[in-house]
Amino acid sequence: MASSELSARSAAATGRAGAEHGLSRTGAPDNREVDIAQARMLTRRQALLNGPILPAMLKLAIPTVVVLVVQTLVGVAETYFVGFLGTDALAGVALVFPVLMLMQMMSNGGIGGGVASAVARALGAGRKDEADALVLNALVLAVVFGVVFSAAEFLGGSALYRALGGQGATLAASLAYADTVFAGAALVWIVSLLAAALRGAGNTMVPAVVIFIGLFVLLPLSPILIFGWGPFPRLGVAGAGVAVVAYYLVGATVLIGYLRSGRGTLRLPLDVRRIEWRLLADILRVGGLSAVGTIQANLTVILVTGIVGLFGTDAIAGYGIASRLDYILIPLLFSLGTAALTMVGTNFGAGQVARAERIAWIGAFFAAGMTELIGVTAALFPRAWLSLFSSEPTVLATGELYLHIVAPFYGIFGFGMLLYFAGQGAGRVLWPVLAGSARLIVAALVGWLIVVHFGGGLRALFVAVAVASISYGTITAMALWLRGWDRGIAKAGPAAVPKSPSRG
C-alpha cells in the first residue's frame, strides 16, 4: 500500500475517531476550539507519517532540550542554597539524590517511555479514543508507583541512608529532605507520565512550557522556605523538599487541567470504566523492561564508582568530575530519543514499519555524530573540562586518563541509546535491555575481576568501561539490523497493513 494512500486512510480514521469521541463522554458540547485541536492533531500526524524525518525529529526534541538544561541549572542552584546550611545538610541531600534520580529516570524514561509508546502507536493506528483512555490508565499507574516509592522510602529510607554512610546530623538531614520529597512522590509520577503521554502524541511544547513555568515556582520558593524569609517559617533542609513538592504540585495541576480541557491532541477522561488491564499491560510491557534498563544504567555507574574507590580519594574525585561529562549527554539523548520514540511509534502504529526503521537509523546516526563530537573534543582537550572543578595534579591525571580512553566512544553509546528509545516506540525493548545487561557485566563485573583478581590498574578498568559502551551500541544495532521490526506490525485498527518487504 502506498504511503499516501495509507496516510489518507489513517487520517480519515483519526478524523472519525475524533468526531465520535468529541467531548460527549463528559456531556460538554463540541466547539471551535476542539475542532482546531483535531485539525492540529491531523496536521502533526501527517508530518510524522510523511514529512522529512530529521527536521521533524529536531522540532520535537528542541523544547525538551531547553527544559532539561534549565532543570539542570535549577538543580545546581538548589544545591547552592542547601550548601549555606553546612556540610551535614549538603551531604544529607547528596545521599537522597541517587534515589530521587532513580525515581525520576524510571518515571520519565522507563514507565514514561511505555506510556509514550502506547499513545503514539494508538494514534498512529487511528485509535484516538484508545489514546485518551491510555492517559487515564497512565494516571492510575502514576498514583500506584508514587505510593510504592513513598512507602518504600518511609519504611526503608533510614536503613538505606545509614548503609550509604549517613550518621548523626547527616542522617537527620537526609531523612528530613527525603521524607518531605517522597511524601509527594505521586506528584512526580503524575507529571512524568502525563508529560510522556503528550510527547507520545507529538506535543512536546506543552510539557516543556509547564515544566519551565514550574521551575520559576521552585527557584524562588526553595531559598524562601530553607531560610524562612518574610512571613515563611525557616524549614532548613526540609524547605528544599517542600519546594520540590510544590513544583510538582503546580505541574500536575496544570497538566491535568490541560488534558481535561479538550484543547489538545489528547483528553483525560475521568471514567473508571476506561481503566483496562489490556491498556495497563500495553504500557507496562514496554515500560517495565525499560525500567529494568534504567536500573541497570544506574547500577553500572554505582558499581564502577565503587571499583574506582579502591584506588583512593583522588581517584574517585578525578573519575567523578570526568564522568560528570557523561551526564551532559543525557539531556541531548533523552530529547532526541523521545522525539524518535514518538515518530517511530506513530509510524509503527500506522503499519509503516519500513519508515519507522528508517527513522530509527537516521536518529541514531545523528545522535552518534553529536555525542562523538563531544567525546573527541573531551579526549583531545580534557583539561578544558577538568580544570573547571579541580587543579590537583593527581585528580586531573585520573580524569584525563578516563576521558582519553572512554570519551572517544561516546558516539557508539549515543547510537545505542537512540535505538533504545526508538525500540520503545516500536514496543521492542528486549534487545536494548539485554545490551544494557552486557554493558553492566563488562563494566562492573569484568572491571572488578581485572582490578581485584588480576591486579589491573585504572587504565585497565577504563578500557573495560569503553568496551562496555562498544558492546551496548553494537548489540543494540545488530539486533535491529538482523531482526528488524517487521514481525511487530500492528494488526489491529483501521490503519493496519500487510508486512512490508522493505528493510528501510
Short mmCIF file of C-alpha atoms in Angstrom, two decimals:
data_model
loop_
_atom_site.label_atom_id
_atom_site.label_comp_id
_atom_site.label_asym_id
_atom_site.label_seq_id
_atom_site.Cartn_x
_atom_site.Cartn_y
_atom_site.Cartn_z
CA MET A 1 0.00 0.00 0.00
CA ALA A 2 1.40 3.41 -0.97
CA SER A 3 2.38 5.75 1.82
CA SER A 4 -0.02 8.46 0.60
CA GLU A 5 -2.94 6.02 0.48
CA LEU A 6 -2.09 4.70 3.93
CA SER A 7 -1.86 8.23 5.31
CA ALA A 8 -5.19 9.19 3.77
CA ARG A 9 -6.88 6.17 5.31
CA SER A 10 -5.31 6.63 8.72
CA ALA A 11 -6.09 10.36 8.68
CA ALA A 12 -9.71 9.62 7.86
CA ALA A 13 -9.81 7.04 10.65
CA THR A 14 -8.35 9.51 13.09
CA GLY A 15 -10.83 12.15 11.99
CA ARG A 16 -13.72 9.76 12.55
CA ALA A 17 -12.37 8.74 15.94
CA GLY A 18 -12.01 12.35 16.95
CA ALA A 19 -15.51 13.22 15.79
CA GLU A 20 -17.00 10.22 17.54
CA HIS A 21 -15.04 10.96 20.71
CA GLY A 22 -15.55 14.73 20.79
CA LEU A 23 -16.45 15.75 24.33
CA SER A 24 -19.51 13.54 24.51
CA ARG A 25 -18.28 11.45 27.42
CA THR A 26 -18.49 14.41 29.76
CA GLY A 27 -21.51 15.94 28.10
CA ALA A 28 -19.64 19.09 27.12
CA PRO A 29 -20.55 20.36 23.63
CA ASP A 30 -18.17 20.28 20.69
CA ASN A 31 -16.87 23.74 19.82
CA ARG A 32 -14.45 25.56 17.56
CA GLU A 33 -11.59 25.07 20.00
CA VAL A 34 -11.99 21.29 19.84
CA ASP A 35 -12.19 21.41 16.04
CA ILE A 36 -8.94 23.38 15.92
CA ALA A 37 -7.30 20.86 18.24
CA GLN A 38 -8.41 17.99 16.00
CA ALA A 39 -7.08 19.78 12.92
CA ARG A 40 -3.74 20.34 14.63
CA MET A 41 -3.61 16.68 15.57
CA LEU A 42 -4.16 15.61 11.97
CA THR A 43 -1.55 18.06 10.69
CA ARG A 44 1.02 16.90 13.26
CA ARG A 45 0.26 13.27 12.49
CA GLN A 46 0.65 13.71 8.75
CA ALA A 47 4.01 15.37 9.31
CA LEU A 48 5.17 12.38 11.35
CA LEU A 49 3.89 9.91 8.76
CA ASN A 50 5.03 11.65 5.58
CA GLY A 51 7.26 14.64 6.32
CA PRO A 52 11.06 14.94 6.31
CA ILE A 53 12.44 12.87 9.17
CA LEU A 54 15.30 14.83 10.69
CA PRO A 55 13.59 18.27 10.73
CA ALA A 56 10.53 16.74 12.42
CA MET A 57 12.74 14.99 14.98
CA LEU A 58 14.61 18.19 15.83
CA LYS A 59 11.35 20.15 16.10
CA LEU A 60 10.11 17.65 18.68
CA ALA A 61 13.43 17.50 20.52
CA ILE A 62 14.38 21.17 20.93
CA PRO A 63 11.73 22.14 23.55
CA THR A 64 12.74 19.15 25.68
CA VAL A 65 16.44 20.03 25.41
CA VAL A 66 15.78 23.58 26.62
CA VAL A 67 13.74 22.40 29.61
CA LEU A 68 16.26 19.75 30.65
CA VAL A 69 19.09 22.28 30.55
CA VAL A 70 17.09 24.70 32.70
CA GLN A 71 16.20 21.88 35.13
CA THR A 72 19.89 21.05 35.48
CA LEU A 73 20.71 24.67 36.28
CA VAL A 74 17.92 24.85 38.85
CA GLY A 75 19.22 21.67 40.49
CA VAL A 76 22.64 23.30 40.78
CA ALA A 77 21.04 26.41 42.30
CA GLU A 78 19.13 24.36 44.89
CA THR A 79 22.35 22.59 45.89
CA TYR A 80 23.95 26.02 46.24
CA PHE A 81 21.19 27.17 48.63
CA VAL A 82 21.41 23.99 50.73
CA GLY A 83 25.18 24.49 50.97
CA PHE A 84 24.60 27.52 53.22
CA LEU A 85 23.16 25.16 55.84
CA GLY A 86 26.51 23.42 56.24
CA THR A 87 28.26 20.22 55.25
CA ASP A 88 25.85 17.90 57.06
CA ALA A 89 22.85 19.27 55.15
CA LEU A 90 24.72 19.10 51.84
CA ALA A 91 25.83 15.52 52.50
CA GLY A 92 22.34 14.53 53.62
CA VAL A 93 20.77 15.76 50.38
CA ALA A 94 23.56 14.03 48.42
CA LEU A 95 22.60 10.68 49.98
CA VAL A 96 18.99 11.11 48.81
CA PHE A 97 19.89 12.33 45.32
CA PRO A 98 20.61 8.88 43.72
CA VAL A 99 17.26 7.53 44.92
CA LEU A 100 15.41 10.61 43.69
CA MET A 101 17.20 10.40 40.35
CA LEU A 102 16.28 6.73 40.04
CA MET A 103 12.60 7.58 40.55
CA GLN A 104 12.75 10.44 38.04
CA MET A 105 14.52 8.30 35.44
CA MET A 106 12.09 5.42 35.91
CA SER A 107 9.08 7.73 35.63
CA ASN A 108 10.39 9.66 32.62
CA GLY A 109 12.42 7.19 30.57
CA GLY A 110 11.17 3.88 31.98
CA ILE A 111 7.42 3.67 32.59
CA GLY A 112 7.09 7.05 30.85
CA GLY A 113 8.60 5.51 27.74
CA GLY A 114 5.91 2.81 27.87
CA VAL A 115 3.19 5.47 28.10
CA ALA A 116 4.59 7.49 25.18
CA SER A 117 4.99 4.34 23.08
CA ALA A 118 1.43 3.13 23.70
CA VAL A 119 -0.07 6.56 22.93
CA ALA A 120 2.00 7.02 19.77
CA ARG A 121 1.06 3.57 18.43
CA ALA A 122 -2.63 4.09 19.21
CA LEU A 123 -2.72 7.44 17.43
CA GLY A 124 -0.71 6.04 14.53
CA ALA A 125 -3.35 3.35 14.08
CA GLY A 126 -6.14 5.94 14.21
CA ARG A 127 -7.43 4.86 17.65
CA LYS A 128 -7.92 8.30 19.21
CA ASP A 129 -10.39 7.04 21.81
CA GLU A 130 -7.91 4.42 22.99
CA ALA A 131 -5.15 7.04 23.20
CA ASP A 132 -7.36 9.11 25.52
CA ALA A 133 -8.06 6.05 27.66
CA LEU A 134 -4.33 5.42 27.90
CA VAL A 135 -3.92 8.83 29.55
CA LEU A 136 -6.30 7.77 32.33
CA ASN A 137 -4.52 4.44 32.74
CA ALA A 138 -1.19 6.28 32.90
CA LEU A 139 -2.61 8.46 35.69
CA VAL A 140 -3.62 5.35 37.63
CA LEU A 141 -0.12 3.88 37.25
CA ALA A 142 1.39 7.19 38.37
CA VAL A 143 -0.56 7.10 41.63
CA VAL A 144 0.29 3.43 42.24
CA PHE A 145 4.02 3.83 41.60
CA GLY A 146 4.08 7.04 43.61
CA VAL A 147 2.54 5.32 46.63
CA VAL A 148 5.01 2.44 46.31
CA PHE A 149 8.00 4.79 46.27
CA SER A 150 6.62 6.78 49.20
CA ALA A 151 6.05 3.64 51.28
CA ALA A 152 9.48 2.23 50.40
CA GLU A 153 11.23 5.44 51.47
CA PHE A 154 9.30 5.82 54.72
CA LEU A 155 9.88 2.17 55.67
CA GLY A 156 13.46 1.69 54.46
CA GLY A 157 14.92 5.14 53.94
CA SER A 158 16.70 5.33 57.29
CA ALA A 159 18.41 1.96 56.80
CA LEU A 160 19.41 2.85 53.23
CA TYR A 161 20.95 6.23 54.04
CA ARG A 162 22.74 4.72 57.05
CA ALA A 163 24.16 1.99 54.79
CA LEU A 164 25.37 4.70 52.39
CA GLY A 165 27.34 6.28 55.23
CA GLY A 166 24.84 8.67 56.80
CA GLN A 167 25.29 9.22 60.52
CA GLY A 168 24.25 11.77 63.12
CA ALA A 169 23.36 15.17 61.69
CA THR A 170 23.92 13.97 58.12
CA LEU A 171 21.42 11.13 58.54
CA ALA A 172 18.92 13.51 60.15
CA ALA A 173 19.25 15.91 57.21
CA SER A 174 18.80 13.15 54.65
CA LEU A 175 15.62 11.95 56.37
CA ALA A 176 14.23 15.49 56.71
CA TYR A 177 14.73 16.06 52.98
CA ALA A 178 13.71 12.60 51.76
CA ASP A 179 10.58 12.28 53.91
CA THR A 180 9.34 15.59 52.52
CA VAL A 181 10.16 14.93 48.88
CA PHE A 182 8.86 11.36 48.82
CA ALA A 183 5.63 12.40 50.51
CA GLY A 184 4.88 13.92 47.09
CA ALA A 185 6.23 11.01 45.04
CA ALA A 186 2.85 10.51 43.35
CA LEU A 187 3.03 14.08 42.03
CA VAL A 188 6.43 13.36 40.46
CA TRP A 189 4.98 10.33 38.71
CA ILE A 190 1.85 12.18 37.58
CA VAL A 191 3.87 14.96 35.94
CA SER A 192 6.26 12.48 34.31
CA LEU A 193 3.62 10.12 32.90
CA LEU A 194 1.20 12.81 31.70
CA ALA A 195 4.08 14.66 30.03
CA ALA A 196 5.13 11.36 28.44
CA ALA A 197 1.60 10.85 27.09
CA LEU A 198 1.68 14.29 25.46
CA ARG A 199 5.13 13.62 23.98
CA GLY A 200 3.79 10.35 22.59
CA ALA A 201 1.11 12.39 20.82
CA GLY A 202 3.80 14.60 19.30
CA ASN A 203 3.14 17.51 21.66
CA THR A 204 6.46 18.40 23.29
CA MET A 205 5.72 22.11 23.65
CA VAL A 206 3.04 21.91 26.37
CA PRO A 207 5.11 19.68 28.73
CA ALA A 208 8.09 21.96 28.13
CA VAL A 209 6.12 25.12 28.93
CA VAL A 210 4.51 23.59 32.03
CA ILE A 211 7.83 22.37 33.42
CA PHE A 212 9.57 25.63 32.52
CA ILE A 213 6.93 27.73 34.31
CA GLY A 214 7.03 25.39 37.31
CA LEU A 215 10.75 25.98 37.64
CA PHE A 216 10.03 29.63 38.36
CA VAL A 217 7.98 28.43 41.32
CA LEU A 218 10.78 26.21 42.60
CA LEU A 219 13.69 28.62 42.15
CA PRO A 220 12.48 31.41 44.49
CA LEU A 221 10.47 29.16 46.81
CA SER A 222 13.44 26.97 47.72
CA PRO A 223 15.55 29.67 49.46
CA ILE A 224 12.42 31.28 50.95
CA LEU A 225 11.48 28.06 52.74
CA ILE A 226 15.04 27.00 53.55
CA PHE A 227 15.96 30.29 55.26
CA GLY A 228 12.49 31.47 56.33
CA TRP A 229 12.30 34.79 54.51
CA GLY A 230 9.38 37.14 55.16
CA PRO A 231 6.29 35.51 56.69
CA PHE A 232 7.52 31.99 55.86
CA PRO A 233 8.99 29.76 58.60
CA ARG A 234 12.61 28.58 58.44
CA LEU A 235 12.35 24.92 57.49
CA GLY A 236 16.00 24.24 56.80
CA VAL A 237 16.78 21.32 54.51
CA ALA A 238 13.12 20.21 54.67
CA GLY A 239 12.26 23.52 52.98
CA ALA A 240 14.10 22.38 49.86
CA GLY A 241 11.92 19.26 49.85
CA VAL A 242 8.72 21.28 50.27
CA ALA A 243 9.73 23.47 47.32
CA VAL A 244 10.21 20.38 45.14
CA VAL A 245 6.78 19.05 46.11
CA ALA A 246 5.20 22.47 45.38
CA TYR A 247 6.87 22.47 41.97
CA TYR A 248 5.40 19.10 41.06
CA LEU A 249 2.01 20.05 42.51
CA VAL A 250 1.83 23.03 40.16
CA GLY A 251 2.95 20.90 37.22
CA ALA A 252 0.44 18.13 37.95
CA THR A 253 -2.42 20.58 38.37
CA VAL A 254 -1.72 22.38 35.10
CA LEU A 255 -1.23 19.17 33.09
CA ILE A 256 -4.44 17.60 34.41
CA GLY A 257 -6.33 20.82 33.69
CA TYR A 258 -4.95 20.98 30.16
CA LEU A 259 -5.77 17.35 29.43
CA ARG A 260 -9.28 17.76 30.83
CA SER A 261 -9.96 20.87 28.73
CA GLY A 262 -10.03 19.03 25.40
CA ARG A 263 -7.94 21.76 23.77
CA GLY A 264 -5.10 19.43 22.81
CA THR A 265 -4.48 16.24 20.91
CA LEU A 266 -5.31 14.11 23.94
CA ARG A 267 -8.03 14.33 26.55
CA LEU A 268 -8.12 12.82 30.04
CA PRO A 269 -11.44 11.01 30.59
CA LEU A 270 -12.35 10.56 34.27
CA ASP A 271 -14.34 7.36 33.82
CA VAL A 272 -13.30 4.28 35.82
CA ARG A 273 -14.84 2.04 33.16
CA ARG A 274 -11.98 3.01 30.87
CA ILE A 275 -9.33 1.62 33.21
CA GLU A 276 -8.49 -1.67 31.46
CA TRP A 277 -5.94 -4.37 32.18
CA ARG A 278 -5.24 -4.52 28.44
CA LEU A 279 -4.14 -0.88 28.35
CA LEU A 280 -2.19 -1.11 31.61
CA ALA A 281 -0.40 -4.17 30.24
CA ASP A 282 0.41 -2.36 26.98
CA ILE A 283 2.15 0.38 28.96
CA LEU A 284 3.96 -1.99 31.31
CA ARG A 285 5.05 -4.37 28.55
CA VAL A 286 7.38 -1.67 27.27
CA GLY A 287 7.72 0.44 30.41
CA GLY A 288 8.54 -2.48 32.70
CA LEU A 289 11.52 -3.62 30.64
CA SER A 290 12.58 -0.01 30.15
CA ALA A 291 12.54 0.47 33.93
CA VAL A 292 14.87 -2.52 34.24
CA GLY A 293 17.18 -0.81 31.75
CA THR A 294 17.10 2.34 33.88
CA ILE A 295 18.07 0.38 36.99
CA GLN A 296 20.91 -1.30 35.06
CA ALA A 297 22.30 2.06 33.93
CA ASN A 298 22.29 3.45 37.48
CA LEU A 299 23.76 0.27 38.91
CA THR A 300 26.58 0.36 36.36
CA VAL A 301 27.60 3.85 37.47
CA ILE A 302 27.39 2.95 41.17
CA LEU A 303 29.48 -0.21 40.83
CA VAL A 304 32.17 1.37 38.66
CA THR A 305 32.41 4.21 41.18
CA GLY A 306 32.93 1.64 43.92
CA ILE A 307 35.74 -0.03 41.98
CA VAL A 308 37.45 3.30 41.35
CA GLY A 309 37.20 3.94 45.09
CA LEU A 310 39.71 1.13 45.64
CA PHE A 311 42.38 3.49 44.26
CA GLY A 312 41.77 6.24 46.81
CA THR A 313 40.05 9.58 47.25
CA ASP A 314 41.91 11.39 44.46
CA ALA A 315 40.93 8.66 42.00
CA ILE A 316 37.26 8.98 42.99
CA ALA A 317 37.42 12.75 42.59
CA GLY A 318 39.11 12.53 39.19
CA TYR A 319 36.72 9.89 37.91
CA GLY A 320 33.77 11.80 39.32
CA ILE A 321 34.48 15.08 37.55
CA ALA A 322 35.43 13.33 34.31
CA SER A 323 32.39 11.04 34.22
CA ARG A 324 30.18 14.03 35.02
CA LEU A 325 30.63 14.87 31.36
CA ASP A 326 28.76 11.63 30.60
CA TYR A 327 25.67 13.20 32.17
CA ILE A 328 25.89 16.14 29.77
CA LEU A 329 24.92 13.64 27.10
CA ILE A 330 21.71 12.63 28.89
CA PRO A 331 19.57 15.73 28.08
CA LEU A 332 20.62 15.55 24.43
CA LEU A 333 19.99 11.82 24.09
CA PHE A 334 16.72 11.89 26.05
CA SER A 335 15.38 14.75 23.93
CA LEU A 336 16.34 13.20 20.60
CA GLY A 337 15.32 9.77 21.87
CA THR A 338 11.81 10.76 22.96
CA ALA A 339 11.33 12.51 19.61
CA ALA A 340 12.40 9.34 17.80
CA LEU A 341 10.09 7.32 20.07
CA THR A 342 7.08 9.42 19.06
CA MET A 343 7.88 9.26 15.35
CA VAL A 344 8.62 5.53 15.39
CA GLY A 345 5.52 4.74 17.45
CA THR A 346 3.22 6.76 15.18
CA ASN A 347 4.57 5.12 12.02
CA PHE A 348 4.65 1.70 13.63
CA GLY A 349 1.01 2.01 14.69
CA ALA A 350 0.10 3.06 11.16
CA GLY A 351 1.85 0.00 9.74
CA GLN A 352 4.70 1.96 8.14
CA VAL A 353 7.38 -0.28 9.60
CA ALA A 354 9.99 0.44 6.93
CA ARG A 355 9.72 4.17 7.61
CA ALA A 356 9.81 3.52 11.38
CA GLU A 357 13.11 1.66 10.98
CA ARG A 358 14.47 4.42 8.75
CA ILE A 359 13.61 6.98 11.44
CA ALA A 360 15.49 4.88 14.00
CA TRP A 361 18.65 4.69 11.86
CA ILE A 362 18.62 8.39 10.94
CA GLY A 363 18.13 9.38 14.58
CA ALA A 364 20.86 7.01 15.72
CA PHE A 365 23.44 8.30 13.24
CA PHE A 366 22.60 11.90 14.10
CA ALA A 367 22.89 11.20 17.84
CA ALA A 368 26.16 9.36 17.28
CA GLY A 369 27.58 12.34 15.41
CA MET A 370 26.60 14.80 18.15
CA THR A 371 27.88 12.69 21.04
CA GLU A 372 31.06 11.70 19.20
CA LEU A 373 31.86 15.36 18.62
CA ILE A 374 31.60 15.94 22.37
CA GLY A 375 33.68 12.85 23.10
CA VAL A 376 36.50 13.60 20.67
CA THR A 377 36.72 17.19 21.91
CA ALA A 378 36.92 15.97 25.52
CA ALA A 379 39.58 13.40 24.65
CA LEU A 380 41.73 15.97 22.83
CA PHE A 381 41.29 18.77 25.38
CA PRO A 382 40.42 17.06 28.69
CA ARG A 383 41.66 19.88 30.92
CA ALA A 384 39.20 22.33 29.37
CA TRP A 385 36.57 20.39 31.32
CA LEU A 386 38.51 19.02 34.28
CA SER A 387 40.09 22.32 35.31
CA LEU A 388 36.62 23.73 35.95
CA PHE A 389 36.44 21.54 39.06
CA SER A 390 39.97 20.89 40.31
CA SER A 391 43.62 21.86 39.97
CA GLU A 392 45.08 18.92 41.91
CA PRO A 393 47.57 17.05 39.68
CA THR A 394 46.59 13.55 40.85
CA VAL A 395 42.90 14.30 40.40
CA LEU A 396 43.50 15.72 36.93
CA ALA A 397 45.62 12.70 35.97
CA THR A 398 42.78 10.26 36.69
CA GLY A 399 40.27 12.45 34.89
CA GLU A 400 42.48 12.77 31.84
CA LEU A 401 43.03 9.01 31.73
CA TYR A 402 39.27 8.39 31.79
CA LEU A 403 38.49 10.91 29.05
CA HIS A 404 41.37 9.73 26.84
CA ILE A 405 40.10 6.14 26.96
CA VAL A 406 36.30 6.38 27.29
CA ALA A 407 35.24 9.67 25.65
CA PRO A 408 36.19 8.61 22.06
CA PHE A 409 33.42 6.01 22.29
CA TYR A 410 30.64 8.38 23.30
CA GLY A 411 29.37 8.15 19.73
CA ILE A 412 28.64 4.43 19.74
CA PHE A 413 26.99 4.77 23.16
CA GLY A 414 24.78 7.57 21.79
CA PHE A 415 24.00 5.39 18.77
CA GLY A 416 22.77 2.58 21.03
CA MET A 417 20.76 4.92 23.26
CA LEU A 418 18.83 6.36 20.31
CA LEU A 419 17.99 2.86 19.08
CA TYR A 420 16.82 2.01 22.60
CA PHE A 421 14.34 4.92 22.56
CA ALA A 422 13.27 4.00 19.03
CA GLY A 423 12.71 0.44 20.24
CA GLN A 424 10.39 1.83 22.90
CA GLY A 425 8.34 3.47 20.17
CA ALA A 426 8.03 0.15 18.36
CA GLY A 427 7.33 -1.72 21.58
CA ARG A 428 10.58 -3.67 21.11
CA VAL A 429 12.98 -3.11 24.02
CA LEU A 430 14.13 -6.64 24.92
CA TRP A 431 17.38 -6.48 22.94
CA PRO A 432 18.31 -2.95 24.07
CA VAL A 433 17.78 -4.06 27.68
CA LEU A 434 19.91 -7.17 27.09
CA ALA A 435 22.55 -4.86 25.63
CA GLY A 436 22.35 -2.87 28.87
CA SER A 437 22.91 -6.12 30.78
CA ALA A 438 26.03 -6.76 28.71
CA ARG A 439 27.27 -3.25 29.47
CA LEU A 440 26.72 -3.81 33.19
CA ILE A 441 28.56 -7.14 33.13
CA VAL A 442 31.56 -5.86 31.16
CA ALA A 443 31.97 -2.56 33.01
CA ALA A 444 31.25 -3.74 36.55
CA LEU A 445 31.89 -7.48 36.79
CA VAL A 446 34.76 -7.75 34.31
CA GLY A 447 36.17 -4.45 35.56
CA TRP A 448 36.09 -5.73 39.13
CA LEU A 449 37.79 -9.00 38.17
CA ILE A 450 40.50 -7.11 36.28
CA VAL A 451 41.25 -4.88 39.26
CA VAL A 452 40.78 -7.25 42.21
CA HIS A 453 41.89 -10.63 40.83
CA PHE A 454 44.34 -9.70 38.10
CA GLY A 455 45.88 -6.60 39.66
CA GLY A 456 44.92 -4.26 36.85
CA GLY A 457 45.05 -0.50 37.31
CA LEU A 458 42.74 2.34 36.41
CA ARG A 459 43.76 2.18 32.76
CA ALA A 460 42.55 -1.43 32.51
CA LEU A 461 39.32 -0.57 34.33
CA PHE A 462 38.60 2.34 32.00
CA VAL A 463 39.29 0.13 28.99
CA ALA A 464 36.60 -2.23 30.34
CA VAL A 465 34.19 0.73 30.61
CA ALA A 466 34.95 1.69 26.99
CA VAL A 467 34.42 -1.90 25.80
CA ALA A 468 31.12 -1.92 27.70
CA SER A 469 29.95 1.13 25.71
CA ILE A 470 31.01 -0.53 22.46
CA SER A 471 29.15 -3.71 23.42
CA TYR A 472 25.98 -1.77 24.23
CA GLY A 473 25.88 0.12 20.95
CA THR A 474 26.89 -2.87 18.83
CA ILE A 475 24.37 -5.34 20.29
CA THR A 476 21.51 -2.84 20.03
CA ALA A 477 22.36 -2.00 16.41
CA MET A 478 22.86 -5.63 15.34
CA ALA A 479 19.54 -6.65 16.86
CA LEU A 480 17.65 -4.11 14.75
CA TRP A 481 19.71 -4.79 11.63
CA LEU A 482 19.35 -8.58 11.76
CA ARG A 483 15.86 -8.92 13.21
CA GLY A 484 14.07 -5.72 12.27
CA TRP A 485 10.58 -4.83 13.44
CA ASP A 486 8.63 -6.46 10.59
CA ARG A 487 7.07 -9.04 12.88
CA GLY A 488 5.75 -6.26 15.09
CA ILE A 489 3.35 -4.63 12.61
CA ALA A 490 0.16 -3.60 14.36
CA LYS A 491 -2.59 -5.97 13.30
CA ALA A 492 -5.44 -4.13 14.95
CA GLY A 493 -7.04 -0.88 13.94
CA PRO A 494 -8.06 0.61 10.64
CA ALA A 495 -4.54 1.51 9.57
CA ALA A 496 -3.02 -1.97 9.73
CA VAL A 497 -1.35 -3.11 6.55
CA PRO A 498 0.43 -6.25 5.30
CA LYS A 499 4.03 -6.81 6.27
CA SER A 500 6.40 -4.58 4.36
CA PRO A 501 9.16 -6.40 2.45
CA SER A 502 11.44 -3.40 2.75
CA ARG A 503 14.01 -3.08 5.49
CA GLY A 504 14.05 0.71 5.27
#
